[in-house]
Tab-separated table of C-alpha atoms and ligand atoms in Angstrom:
chain	number	residue	atom	x	y	z
A	1	UNK	CA	-24.709	0.984	10.181
A	2	UNK	CA	-21.891	0.772	12.359
A	3	UNK	CA	-20.337	-2.675	12.270
A	4	UNK	CA	-18.057	-3.197	15.750
A	5	UNK	CA	-14.790	-2.823	15.576
A	6	UNK	CA	-14.018	-6.457	17.389
A	7	UNK	CA	-15.948	-7.633	13.975
A	8	UNK	CA	-14.584	-5.928	12.040
A	9	UNK	CA	-10.921	-7.443	10.821
A	10	UNK	CA	-12.794	-11.175	11.107
A	11	UNK	CA	-15.352	-9.985	8.389
A	12	UNK	CA	-12.609	-8.278	6.190
A	13	UNK	CA	-10.052	-11.870	6.420
A	14	UNK	CA	-13.644	-14.127	5.341
A	15	UNK	CA	-14.933	-11.364	2.794
A	16	UNK	CA	-11.347	-11.178	1.171
A	17	UNK	CA	-11.187	-14.970	0.939
A	18	UNK	CA	-14.356	-15.770	0.084
A	19	UNK	CA	-14.534	-13.657	-2.895
A	20	UNK	CA	-11.088	-13.399	-4.417
A	21	UNK	CA	-8.807	-10.741	-2.937
A	22	UNK	CA	-6.476	-12.873	-0.155
A	23	UNK	CA	-5.456	-16.143	0.239
A	24	UNK	CA	-3.314	-17.613	2.964
A	25	UNK	CA	0.073	-18.440	0.761
A	26	UNK	CA	0.579	-22.114	-0.116
A	27	UNK	CA	-2.408	-22.742	1.581
A	28	UNK	CA	-3.013	-26.185	0.775
A	29	UNK	CA	0.130	-27.010	2.467
A	30	UNK	CA	-0.661	-25.397	5.675
A	31	UNK	CA	0.328	-21.900	4.683
A	32	UNK	CA	3.327	-20.085	5.937
A	33	UNK	CA	3.201	-17.603	8.588
A	34	UNK	CA	3.329	-13.642	7.256
A	35	UNK	CA	2.576	-14.356	3.783
A	36	UNK	CA	-0.735	-14.239	1.183
A	37	UNK	CA	-1.454	-14.245	-1.875
A	38	UNK	CA	-3.371	-11.791	-3.971
A	39	UNK	CA	-6.608	-12.780	-5.802
A	40	UNK	CA	-8.202	-11.851	-8.562
A	41	UNK	CA	-9.681	-8.572	-7.315
A	42	UNK	CA	-7.201	-8.393	-4.361
A	43	UNK	CA	-4.293	-7.561	-7.392
A	44	UNK	CA	-6.814	-5.550	-9.390
A	45	UNK	CA	-7.431	-3.153	-6.506
A	46	UNK	CA	-3.626	-3.435	-5.536
A	47	UNK	CA	-2.271	-2.155	-9.083
A	48	UNK	CA	-5.058	0.332	-9.114
A	49	UNK	CA	-3.046	1.594	-5.409
A	50	UNK	CA	0.127	1.532	-7.304
A	51	UNK	CA	-1.066	2.997	-10.415
A	52	UNK	CA	-2.338	5.941	-8.319
A	53	UNK	CA	1.145	6.743	-5.890
A	54	UNK	CA	2.990	6.335	-9.488
A	55	UNK	CA	0.852	8.604	-10.928
A	56	UNK	CA	0.869	11.079	-7.991
A	57	UNK	CA	4.131	11.166	-6.726
A	58	UNK	CA	5.279	10.759	-10.723
A	59	UNK	CA	3.968	11.353	-13.361
A	60	UNK	CA	2.120	14.250	-12.137
A	61	UNK	CA	5.268	16.161	-11.080
A	62	UNK	CA	8.287	17.503	-12.965
A	63	UNK	CA	10.761	17.264	-10.265
A	64	UNK	CA	10.862	13.459	-9.335
A	65	UNK	CA	11.537	10.240	-11.527
A	66	UNK	CA	10.951	6.872	-11.230
A	67	UNK	CA	13.830	3.770	-10.748
A	68	UNK	CA	13.516	0.008	-10.192
A	69	UNK	CA	16.709	-1.587	-8.398
A	70	UNK	CA	17.270	-5.122	-7.545
A	71	UNK	CA	15.631	-6.941	-4.545
A	72	UNK	CA	19.581	-8.704	-3.543
A	73	UNK	CA	21.715	-6.307	-2.987
A	74	UNK	CA	25.306	-6.640	-1.476
A	75	UNK	CA	26.451	-6.777	2.061
A	76	UNK	CA	28.219	-3.577	2.058
A	77	UNK	CA	25.262	-1.791	1.287
A	78	UNK	CA	23.997	-2.837	4.543
A	79	UNK	CA	26.789	-2.879	6.419
A	80	UNK	CA	26.535	0.622	5.182
A	81	UNK	CA	23.279	1.179	5.842
A	82	UNK	CA	23.677	0.863	9.280
A	83	UNK	CA	20.964	-1.849	8.847
A	84	UNK	CA	23.562	-5.297	9.787
A	85	UNK	CA	23.266	-3.759	13.503
A	86	UNK	CA	20.707	-1.671	14.091
A	87	UNK	CA	17.871	-3.080	11.584
A	88	UNK	CA	16.703	-5.471	15.131
A	89	UNK	CA	14.105	-5.946	16.603
A	90	UNK	CA	13.974	-6.811	20.240
A	91	UNK	CA	12.587	-10.544	20.874
A	92	UNK	CA	11.281	-12.637	24.124
A	93	UNK	CA	10.148	-16.225	24.576
A	94	UNK	CA	8.226	-17.618	26.492
A	95	UNK	CA	9.232	-20.116	28.614
A	96	UNK	CA	6.641	-21.390	29.949
A	97	UNK	CA	3.631	-23.710	27.996
A	98	UNK	CA	3.138	-21.974	24.817
A	99	UNK	CA	6.992	-21.050	23.785
A	100	UNK	CA	5.916	-18.743	21.723
A	101	UNK	CA	8.059	-15.357	20.750
A	102	UNK	CA	7.115	-12.035	20.929
A	103	UNK	CA	8.400	-8.156	19.913
A	104	UNK	CA	9.411	-7.022	23.517
A	105	UNK	CA	8.394	-3.489	22.453
A	106	UNK	CA	4.871	-5.065	22.216
A	107	UNK	CA	4.249	-6.967	25.136
A	108	UNK	CA	4.130	-4.833	28.682
A	109	UNK	CA	5.465	-6.985	31.995
A	110	UNK	CA	7.621	-10.153	32.132
A	111	UNK	CA	4.339	-12.579	31.120
A	112	UNK	CA	3.427	-14.236	28.231
A	113	UNK	CA	0.861	-12.541	27.105
A	114	UNK	CA	-0.562	-15.836	25.047
A	115	UNK	CA	-0.263	-18.349	28.429
A	116	UNK	CA	0.736	-16.177	31.250
A	117	UNK	CA	4.331	-18.193	31.309
A	118	UNK	CA	7.160	-15.678	32.286
A	119	UNK	CA	9.301	-14.377	29.310
A	120	UNK	CA	12.995	-14.628	29.021
A	121	UNK	CA	15.491	-11.633	28.530
A	122	UNK	CA	15.101	-9.904	25.877
A	123	UNK	CA	17.965	-10.449	22.507
A	124	UNK	CA	18.028	-8.249	19.475
A	125	UNK	CA	16.874	-10.352	16.488
A	126	UNK	CA	18.145	-8.593	13.200
A	127	UNK	CA	15.023	-8.387	10.576
A	128	UNK	CA	16.429	-9.494	7.088
A	129	UNK	CA	16.377	-12.342	5.413
A	130	UNK	CA	19.997	-13.833	4.225
A	131	UNK	CA	21.381	-16.355	0.954
A	132	UNK	CA	23.475	-16.434	-1.172
A	133	UNK	CA	24.617	-15.478	-4.427
A	134	UNK	CA	26.329	-18.556	-6.148
A	135	UNK	CA	27.080	-22.517	-5.509
A	136	UNK	CA	29.502	-21.925	-2.143
A	137	UNK	CA	27.585	-21.133	1.041
A	138	UNK	CA	30.443	-19.543	2.349
A	139	UNK	CA	30.128	-15.930	4.461
A	140	UNK	CA	31.549	-14.278	1.184
A	141	UNK	CA	28.431	-14.995	-0.682
A	142	UNK	CA	26.116	-14.021	2.175
A	143	UNK	CA	23.443	-11.929	0.277
A	144	UNK	CA	20.619	-9.918	1.678
A	145	UNK	CA	16.958	-9.239	0.518
A	146	UNK	CA	16.331	-5.671	0.758
A	147	UNK	CA	14.007	-4.417	3.781
A	148	UNK	CA	13.316	-1.580	2.276
A	149	UNK	CA	13.711	0.052	-1.225
A	150	UNK	CA	15.544	2.847	-0.213
A	151	UNK	CA	18.746	1.649	-0.210
A	152	UNK	CA	18.625	1.684	-4.432
A	153	UNK	CA	17.690	5.013	-4.992
A	154	UNK	CA	20.994	5.699	-2.322
A	155	UNK	CA	23.357	3.670	-4.092
A	156	UNK	CA	22.234	4.895	-7.789
A	157	UNK	CA	22.002	8.366	-7.049
A	158	UNK	CA	25.016	9.259	-8.847
A	159	UNK	CA	24.086	7.337	-11.626
A	160	UNK	CA	20.553	9.283	-12.068
A	161	UNK	CA	21.993	12.651	-11.545
A	162	UNK	CA	24.439	11.790	-14.415
A	163	UNK	CA	22.036	10.363	-16.955
A	164	UNK	CA	19.638	12.734	-16.424
A	165	UNK	CA	18.507	16.243	-16.156
A	166	UNK	CA	17.240	16.122	-12.547
A	167	UNK	CA	18.425	19.343	-10.146
A	168	UNK	CA	18.151	19.629	-6.417
A	169	UNK	CA	15.301	19.683	-4.980
A	170	UNK	CA	14.110	16.543	-7.014
A	171	UNK	CA	13.103	12.820	-5.860
A	172	UNK	CA	13.665	9.178	-6.826
A	173	UNK	CA	10.588	7.162	-6.459
A	174	UNK	CA	10.447	3.274	-6.712
A	175	UNK	CA	8.313	0.454	-5.874
A	176	UNK	CA	8.802	-2.876	-4.864
A	177	UNK	CA	8.811	-6.092	-3.024
A	178	UNK	CA	10.844	-5.682	0.119
A	179	UNK	CA	11.414	-8.543	3.001
A	180	UNK	CA	11.290	-8.080	6.645
A	181	UNK	CA	11.534	-11.645	9.108
A	182	UNK	CA	8.598	-9.580	11.400
A	183	UNK	CA	8.696	-11.843	15.103
A	184	UNK	CA	4.985	-11.652	15.417
A	185	UNK	CA	3.961	-11.100	11.690
A	186	UNK	CA	-0.322	-10.321	11.813
A	187	UNK	CA	-3.445	-8.413	12.337
A	188	UNK	CA	-4.178	-9.861	8.879
A	189	UNK	CA	-1.988	-8.622	6.031
A	190	UNK	CA	-1.186	-5.005	8.056
A	191	UNK	CA	2.155	-6.716	9.721
A	192	UNK	CA	3.192	-9.529	6.691
A	193	UNK	CA	7.176	-10.394	6.140
A	194	UNK	CA	7.319	-9.676	2.059
A	195	UNK	CA	5.455	-7.053	1.485
A	196	UNK	CA	5.617	-4.116	-1.567
A	197	UNK	CA	6.764	-0.775	-0.634
A	198	UNK	CA	6.428	2.690	-2.357
A	199	UNK	CA	9.306	4.539	-1.360
A	200	UNK	CA	10.453	8.544	-2.604
A	201	UNK	CA	13.671	10.280	-1.751
A	202	UNK	CA	13.468	14.123	-1.858
A	203	UNK	CA	16.395	15.327	-2.415
A	204	UNK	CA	17.142	19.011	-1.017
A	205	UNK	CA	20.199	21.172	-0.213
A	206	UNK	CA	21.815	20.954	2.857
A	207	UNK	CA	19.160	22.463	6.040
A	208	UNK	CA	16.562	22.818	3.428
A	209	UNK	CA	14.735	19.775	5.197
A	210	UNK	CA	12.575	21.405	7.041
A	211	UNK	CA	10.324	23.190	4.466
A	212	UNK	CA	10.503	19.961	2.275
A	213	UNK	CA	9.547	17.763	5.218
A	214	UNK	CA	5.968	19.749	6.017
A	215	UNK	CA	5.254	19.950	2.011
A	216	UNK	CA	5.393	16.049	2.003
A	217	UNK	CA	3.463	15.472	5.545
A	218	UNK	CA	0.830	17.630	4.280
A	219	UNK	CA	0.822	16.067	0.517
A	220	UNK	CA	0.572	12.050	1.675
A	221	UNK	CA	-2.081	12.814	3.928
A	222	UNK	CA	-4.277	14.913	0.720
A	223	UNK	CA	-3.760	11.754	-0.847
A	224	UNK	CA	-5.352	9.287	1.113
A	225	UNK	CA	-8.491	11.694	1.308
A	226	UNK	CA	-8.297	13.108	-1.929
A	227	UNK	CA	-7.294	10.352	-3.857
A	228	UNK	CA	-8.161	7.163	-2.127
A	229	UNK	CA	-11.563	8.853	-0.306
A	230	UNK	CA	-10.316	7.721	3.224
A	231	UNK	CA	-12.287	9.246	6.344
A	232	UNK	CA	-10.392	11.912	7.754
A	233	UNK	CA	-11.498	11.516	11.278
A	234	UNK	CA	-9.874	8.141	10.673
A	235	UNK	CA	-6.335	9.248	9.854
A	236	UNK	CA	-3.454	11.042	12.008
A	237	UNK	CA	-0.573	12.570	12.468
A	238	UNK	CA	2.249	11.046	14.914
A	239	UNK	CA	5.273	12.871	15.484
A	240	UNK	CA	7.779	10.396	16.940
A	241	UNK	CA	9.413	11.676	20.155
A	242	UNK	CA	13.607	11.677	19.411
A	243	UNK	CA	14.007	8.507	21.471
A	244	UNK	CA	12.268	6.450	19.387
A	245	UNK	CA	13.963	7.479	16.340
A	246	UNK	CA	14.920	5.100	13.804
A	247	UNK	CA	19.111	5.060	13.388
A	248	UNK	CA	18.796	7.209	10.499
A	249	UNK	CA	16.139	9.966	11.098
A	250	UNK	CA	16.517	13.453	12.324
A	251	UNK	CA	12.582	13.515	12.745
A	252	UNK	CA	9.476	11.157	11.664
A	253	UNK	CA	5.586	11.802	11.572
A	254	UNK	CA	3.613	8.935	10.623
A	255	UNK	CA	-0.012	8.865	9.032
A	256	UNK	CA	-1.762	7.087	11.273
A	257	UNK	CA	-4.934	4.751	10.925
A	258	UNK	CA	-7.534	3.946	13.588
A	259	UNK	CA	-7.378	-0.058	13.007
A	260	UNK	CA	-9.705	-2.648	14.897
A	261	UNK	CA	-7.043	-2.690	16.742
A	262	UNK	CA	-6.124	0.712	17.970
A	263	UNK	CA	-3.833	3.548	16.322
A	264	UNK	CA	-1.460	2.151	13.908
A	265	UNK	CA	1.270	3.459	11.356
A	266	UNK	CA	0.123	3.917	7.654
A	267	UNK	CA	2.561	5.446	6.346
A	268	UNK	CA	6.419	6.813	7.241
A	269	UNK	CA	7.648	10.665	6.615
A	270	UNK	CA	11.587	10.709	7.814
A	271	UNK	CA	13.892	13.541	7.760
A	272	UNK	CA	16.713	10.807	6.451
A	273	UNK	CA	19.368	13.749	6.409
A	274	UNK	CA	22.691	12.998	4.254
A	275	UNK	CA	23.198	9.785	6.770
A	276	UNK	CA	22.450	7.694	3.695
A	277	UNK	CA	24.618	8.905	1.276
A	278	UNK	CA	27.634	9.809	3.992
A	279	UNK	CA	27.678	6.209	4.849
A	280	UNK	CA	27.608	4.994	1.218
A	281	UNK	CA	30.359	8.013	-0.462
A	282	UNK	CA	32.518	6.192	3.089
A	283	UNK	CA	32.134	2.670	2.763
A	284	UNK	CA	32.046	2.716	-1.235
A	285	UNK	CA	34.661	5.454	-1.836
A	286	UNK	CA	33.311	7.193	-4.442
A	287	UNK	CA	32.159	10.742	-4.336
A	288	UNK	CA	28.467	10.439	-4.073
A	289	UNK	CA	28.838	14.907	-4.277
A	290	UNK	CA	26.129	16.931	-5.932
A	291	UNK	CA	27.520	19.973	-7.865
A	292	UNK	CA	24.578	22.573	-7.297
A	293	UNK	CA	24.746	24.505	-11.200
A	294	UNK	CA	22.752	27.698	-8.993
A	295	UNK	CA	25.373	28.249	-6.209
A	296	UNK	CA	28.455	26.659	-7.823
A	297	UNK	CA	28.311	24.475	-4.126
A	298	UNK	CA	29.288	21.086	-4.254
A	299	UNK	CA	27.615	19.088	-1.488
A	300	UNK	CA	26.072	15.566	0.025
A	301	UNK	CA	22.016	16.304	-0.278
A	302	UNK	CA	19.331	15.965	2.826
A	303	UNK	CA	16.833	13.797	2.126
A	304	UNK	CA	12.942	13.186	3.188
A	305	UNK	CA	11.635	9.993	2.563
A	306	UNK	CA	7.722	9.318	2.219
A	307	UNK	CA	7.002	5.578	2.888
A	308	UNK	CA	4.395	3.321	2.598
A	309	UNK	CA	3.214	-0.043	1.605
A	310	UNK	CA	0.636	-0.927	-0.942
A	311	UNK	CA	-0.844	-3.870	1.342
A	312	UNK	CA	-0.929	-1.626	4.102
A	313	UNK	CA	-2.938	0.653	2.286
A	314	UNK	CA	-5.040	-2.218	1.106
A	315	UNK	CA	-6.317	-3.569	3.959
A	316	UNK	CA	-7.125	-0.039	5.399
A	317	UNK	CA	-9.068	0.921	2.402
A	318	UNK	CA	-10.989	-2.197	2.454
A	319	UNK	CA	-11.489	-1.782	6.582
A	320	UNK	CA	-12.437	1.667	6.160
A	321	UNK	CA	-14.751	0.772	3.427
A	322	UNK	CA	-16.718	-2.283	5.086
A	323	UNK	CA	-20.436	-1.235	5.931
A	324	UNK	CA	-23.667	-3.283	6.214
A	325	UNK	CA	-27.061	-2.336	5.666
A	326	UNK	CA	-30.460	-3.158	4.720
A	327	UNK	CA	-32.038	-2.814	1.212
A	328	UNK	CA	-35.222	-3.805	0.097
A	329	UNK	CA	-35.728	-5.516	3.970
A	330	UNK	CA	-32.925	-7.283	3.353
A	331	UNK	CA	-29.513	-6.890	5.154
A	332	UNK	CA	-26.307	-6.683	2.752
A	333	UNK	CA	-22.965	-6.214	3.489
A	334	UNK	CA	-21.339	-3.182	0.794
A	335	UNK	CA	-18.004	-2.449	0.342
A	336	UNK	CA	-17.957	1.993	-0.141
A	337	UNK	CA	-14.826	1.952	-2.286
A	338	UNK	CA	-13.641	4.897	-4.097
A	339	UNK	CA	-14.272	4.259	-8.043
A	340	UNK	CA	-10.397	4.945	-7.943
A	341	UNK	CA	-9.693	1.982	-6.079
A	342	UNK	CA	-12.587	-0.313	-6.522
A	343	UNK	CA	-11.219	-3.614	-8.553
A	344	UNK	CA	-14.453	-3.897	-10.364
A	345	UNK	CA	-15.324	-0.248	-11.372
A	346	UNK	CA	-18.569	-1.010	-13.729
A	347	UNK	CA	-20.734	-4.359	-14.039
A	348	UNK	CA	-22.445	-4.789	-16.906
A	349	UNK	CA	-24.998	-7.041	-16.073
A	350	UNK	CA	-28.043	-8.732	-18.457
A	351	UNK	CA	-31.545	-8.739	-17.387
A	352	UNK	CA	-31.969	-12.214	-18.624
A	353	UNK	CA	-29.915	-14.985	-20.716
A	354	UNK	CA	-32.021	-14.052	-23.490
A	355	UNK	CA	-29.300	-13.846	-26.354
A	356	UNK	CA	-30.681	-10.457	-27.746
A	357	UNK	CA	-29.713	-8.779	-23.731
A	358	UNK	CA	-26.154	-10.942	-23.915
A	359	UNK	CA	-25.207	-8.872	-26.983
A	360	UNK	CA	-25.925	-5.424	-26.333
A	361	UNK	CA	-24.408	-6.143	-22.898
A	362	UNK	CA	-21.365	-7.359	-24.395
A	363	UNK	CA	-21.418	-4.917	-26.686
A	364	UNK	CA	-21.431	-2.462	-24.062
A	365	UNK	CA	-18.778	-3.913	-21.924
A	366	UNK	CA	-16.381	-3.646	-25.060
A	367	UNK	CA	-17.451	-0.303	-25.363
A	368	UNK	CA	-16.186	0.505	-21.607
A	369	UNK	CA	-13.187	-1.637	-21.725
A	370	UNK	CA	-9.807	-0.112	-21.948
A	371	UNK	CA	-11.099	3.237	-19.458
A	372	UNK	CA	-12.800	1.352	-16.846
A	373	UNK	CA	-11.955	-1.999	-14.854
A	374	UNK	CA	-15.356	-3.808	-16.333
A	375	UNK	CA	-16.296	-6.422	-15.493
A	376	UNK	CA	-19.303	-8.637	-17.326
A	377	UNK	CA	-21.730	-10.979	-14.747
A	378	UNK	CA	-24.413	-12.921	-16.647
A	379	UNK	CA	-23.892	-15.771	-14.241
A	380	UNK	CA	-25.172	-15.732	-10.802
A	381	UNK	CA	-28.680	-16.366	-10.398
A	382	UNK	CA	-31.389	-13.075	-10.318
A	383	UNK	CA	-30.256	-9.443	-10.435
A	384	UNK	CA	-30.605	-8.707	-7.042
A	385	UNK	CA	-27.732	-11.388	-5.710
A	386	UNK	CA	-25.563	-10.510	-8.437
A	387	UNK	CA	-26.314	-6.960	-7.180
A	388	UNK	CA	-25.268	-7.596	-3.770
A	389	UNK	CA	-22.140	-9.651	-4.780
A	390	UNK	CA	-20.397	-7.032	-6.963
A	391	UNK	CA	-21.166	-5.014	-3.605
A	392	UNK	CA	-19.389	-7.333	-1.541
A	393	UNK	CA	-16.885	-6.548	-3.421
A	394	UNK	CA	-16.779	-2.668	-3.576
A	395	UNK	CA	-18.331	-2.104	-7.684
A	396	UNK	CA	-19.832	1.333	-7.529
A	397	UNK	CA	-21.788	1.258	-10.471
A	398	UNK	CA	-23.791	-1.920	-12.229
A	399	UNK	CA	-24.825	-0.840	-16.025
A	400	UNK	CA	-28.470	-3.116	-16.558
A	401	UNK	CA	-29.115	-4.233	-19.598
A	402	UNK	CA	-33.069	-4.866	-19.772
A	403	UNK	CA	-35.367	-5.216	-22.284
A	404	UNK	CA	-35.897	-1.705	-22.570
A	405	UNK	CA	-32.599	-1.366	-23.527
A	406	UNK	CA	-33.807	-3.496	-27.065
A	407	UNK	CA	-35.671	-0.204	-27.900
A	408	UNK	CA	-34.498	2.661	-26.365
A	409	UNK	CA	-30.940	2.212	-26.651
A	410	UNK	CA	-30.853	2.684	-22.638
A	411	UNK	CA	-29.305	1.270	-19.930
A	412	UNK	CA	-30.003	1.593	-16.216
A	413	UNK	CA	-26.647	2.459	-14.110
A	414	UNK	CA	-27.407	1.616	-10.594
A	415	UNK	CA	-25.705	3.431	-7.647
A	416	UNK	CA	-23.994	1.394	-5.354
A	417	UNK	CA	-24.082	3.352	-1.855
A	418	UNK	CA	-27.787	4.417	-2.157
A	419	UNK	CA	-28.658	2.111	-4.324
A	420	UNK	CA	-30.822	4.818	-6.909
A	421	UNK	CA	-30.534	4.032	-10.500
A	422	UNK	CA	-30.425	6.021	-13.628
A	423	UNK	CA	-31.527	5.812	-17.174
A	424	UNK	CA	-28.746	6.516	-19.522
A	425	UNK	CA	-27.935	6.389	-23.627
A	426	UNK	CA	-25.602	3.875	-23.868
A	427	UNK	CA	-24.103	6.572	-26.404
A	428	UNK	CA	-23.482	8.958	-23.333
A	429	UNK	CA	-22.498	6.374	-20.972
A	430	UNK	CA	-18.776	6.160	-21.001
A	431	UNK	CA	-18.944	10.257	-20.522
A	432	UNK	CA	-21.677	10.084	-17.669
A	433	UNK	CA	-19.211	7.085	-15.667
A	434	UNK	CA	-16.721	9.769	-15.713
A	435	UNK	CA	-18.549	12.506	-14.157
A	436	UNK	CA	-20.043	10.119	-11.324
A	437	UNK	CA	-16.139	8.599	-10.697
A	438	UNK	CA	-15.054	11.955	-9.943
B	1	ATP	P1	7.376	-1.004	12.661
B	1	ATP	O1	7.924	-0.191	13.898
B	1	ATP	O2	6.022	-1.433	13.082
B	1	ATP	O3	7.938	-2.610	12.440
B	1	ATP	P2	8.554	0.396	10.846
B	1	ATP	O4	8.645	2.057	11.542
B	1	ATP	O5	9.987	-0.028	10.605
B	1	ATP	O6	7.977	-0.420	11.367
B	1	ATP	P3	9.287	1.797	8.884
B	1	ATP	O7	10.220	0.992	8.224
B	1	ATP	O8	8.300	3.138	8.569
B	1	ATP	O9	8.318	0.696	9.473
B	1	ATP	O10	8.169	0.940	7.413
B	1	ATP	C1	7.473	2.057	6.091
B	1	ATP	C2	6.266	1.668	5.572
B	1	ATP	O11	6.306	0.122	5.168
B	1	ATP	C3	5.175	1.731	6.837
B	1	ATP	O12	4.120	2.842	7.304
B	1	ATP	C4	4.386	0.350	6.696
B	1	ATP	O13	3.086	0.924	5.573
B	1	ATP	C5	5.008	-0.469	5.765
B	1	ATP	N1	5.377	-1.449	6.414
B	1	ATP	C6	6.302	-1.644	6.928
B	1	ATP	N2	6.585	-2.846	7.493
B	1	ATP	C7	5.674	-3.883	6.850
B	1	ATP	C8	5.057	-4.343	7.294
B	1	ATP	N3	5.584	-6.014	8.006
B	1	ATP	N4	3.825	-5.818	6.201
B	1	ATP	C9	3.444	-4.376	5.686
B	1	ATP	N5	4.257	-3.467	5.514
B	1	ATP	C10	4.588	-3.015	6.062
């Protein structure tokens, strides 16, 4: 049943709070704008997203290696990369009643979208969070929390080349926290101030960028549709016009999703050329060139970078999966999540609290653990209520242990999307679930 786009985000916000996916950070103290905590199901789902990214970007490939660099890096890094001067958004403040601050490129005209008051002139605001290293808070001790993980990959480029057997073309991938002091966080976790980035820098020979750029555009789109199950018609590619490119980019394509508030960036794929390695080589005065054993040339490689936030993927998947329908004359809410990303993949539910059933159900649960994300659900009232709870958190398969199980060593698999049921021998269960999952 189609759910109105206007209501969808509110429904997701309510569901994720009610069912333990996401909570406002420090809520008992009134919260802090642009920060969210992940509850048990949210954590499970975000880990699944990160693992699937890592699997497809690193583990299933020969040409990409991993890295974890620090969240705090010295000011020189950000001076060289251009973030100190260029990582800014234009800020305008309401001079009327509400005094709200806005990103100038997000408002039309000169009046406040909130109260209609006049807006002041735009001034530039740097999005990096600043702090100090050591006990003295002076200019020399100033450092920044990273707004992207990419710089770690450039700063460590030579270390990776010298300590491993990588050969251009190759990539360095990293996942980790990034911090941006966004002027207007919002749309739930679409725009937050602390988030989890997943970035890969793919190094190619100078001017061999176009082919790699095309390859990664296709490859990244495929990840959303084939691995995460995002609806193709809700995705599109947006090529940035030259005048709106970031300071480091020659060419950028965004993979956009049709959010309830309109099309928005899900992932950015940027052609960073040799911008970053060049500026770091200049400023650090270290030789960052690469000696190509095939061509016997020494050069600074060019870079193609796919970059996406795990939190933004998570909100996309929830919005894409949300549905309401009617089962046995009763309305239900269901998250039609791909089994790959469902926080619980299999729920094992004994039909009643009889000890014989509990014993078998717990045995079944233990036999599936490790291979699947499994939850055992004995509480929560009658079986219908327990199914509905699992539907709401997106569990694709419920395994029901009933009195017949004691005789025939078989259980029922209930499918979330159709609510169809099938009977399977306990011994054949893992294999059947693998088939259903893929
Ligand atoms: P915008 O112009 O919308 O502020 P951007 O173009 O600066 O964003 P990128 O630097 O391209 O964003 O960020 C790469 C990816 O990181 C985005 O596609 C998105 O998935 C994620 N991301 C960026 N900023 C945020 C944020 N504030 N909250 C959550 N995810 C973010």
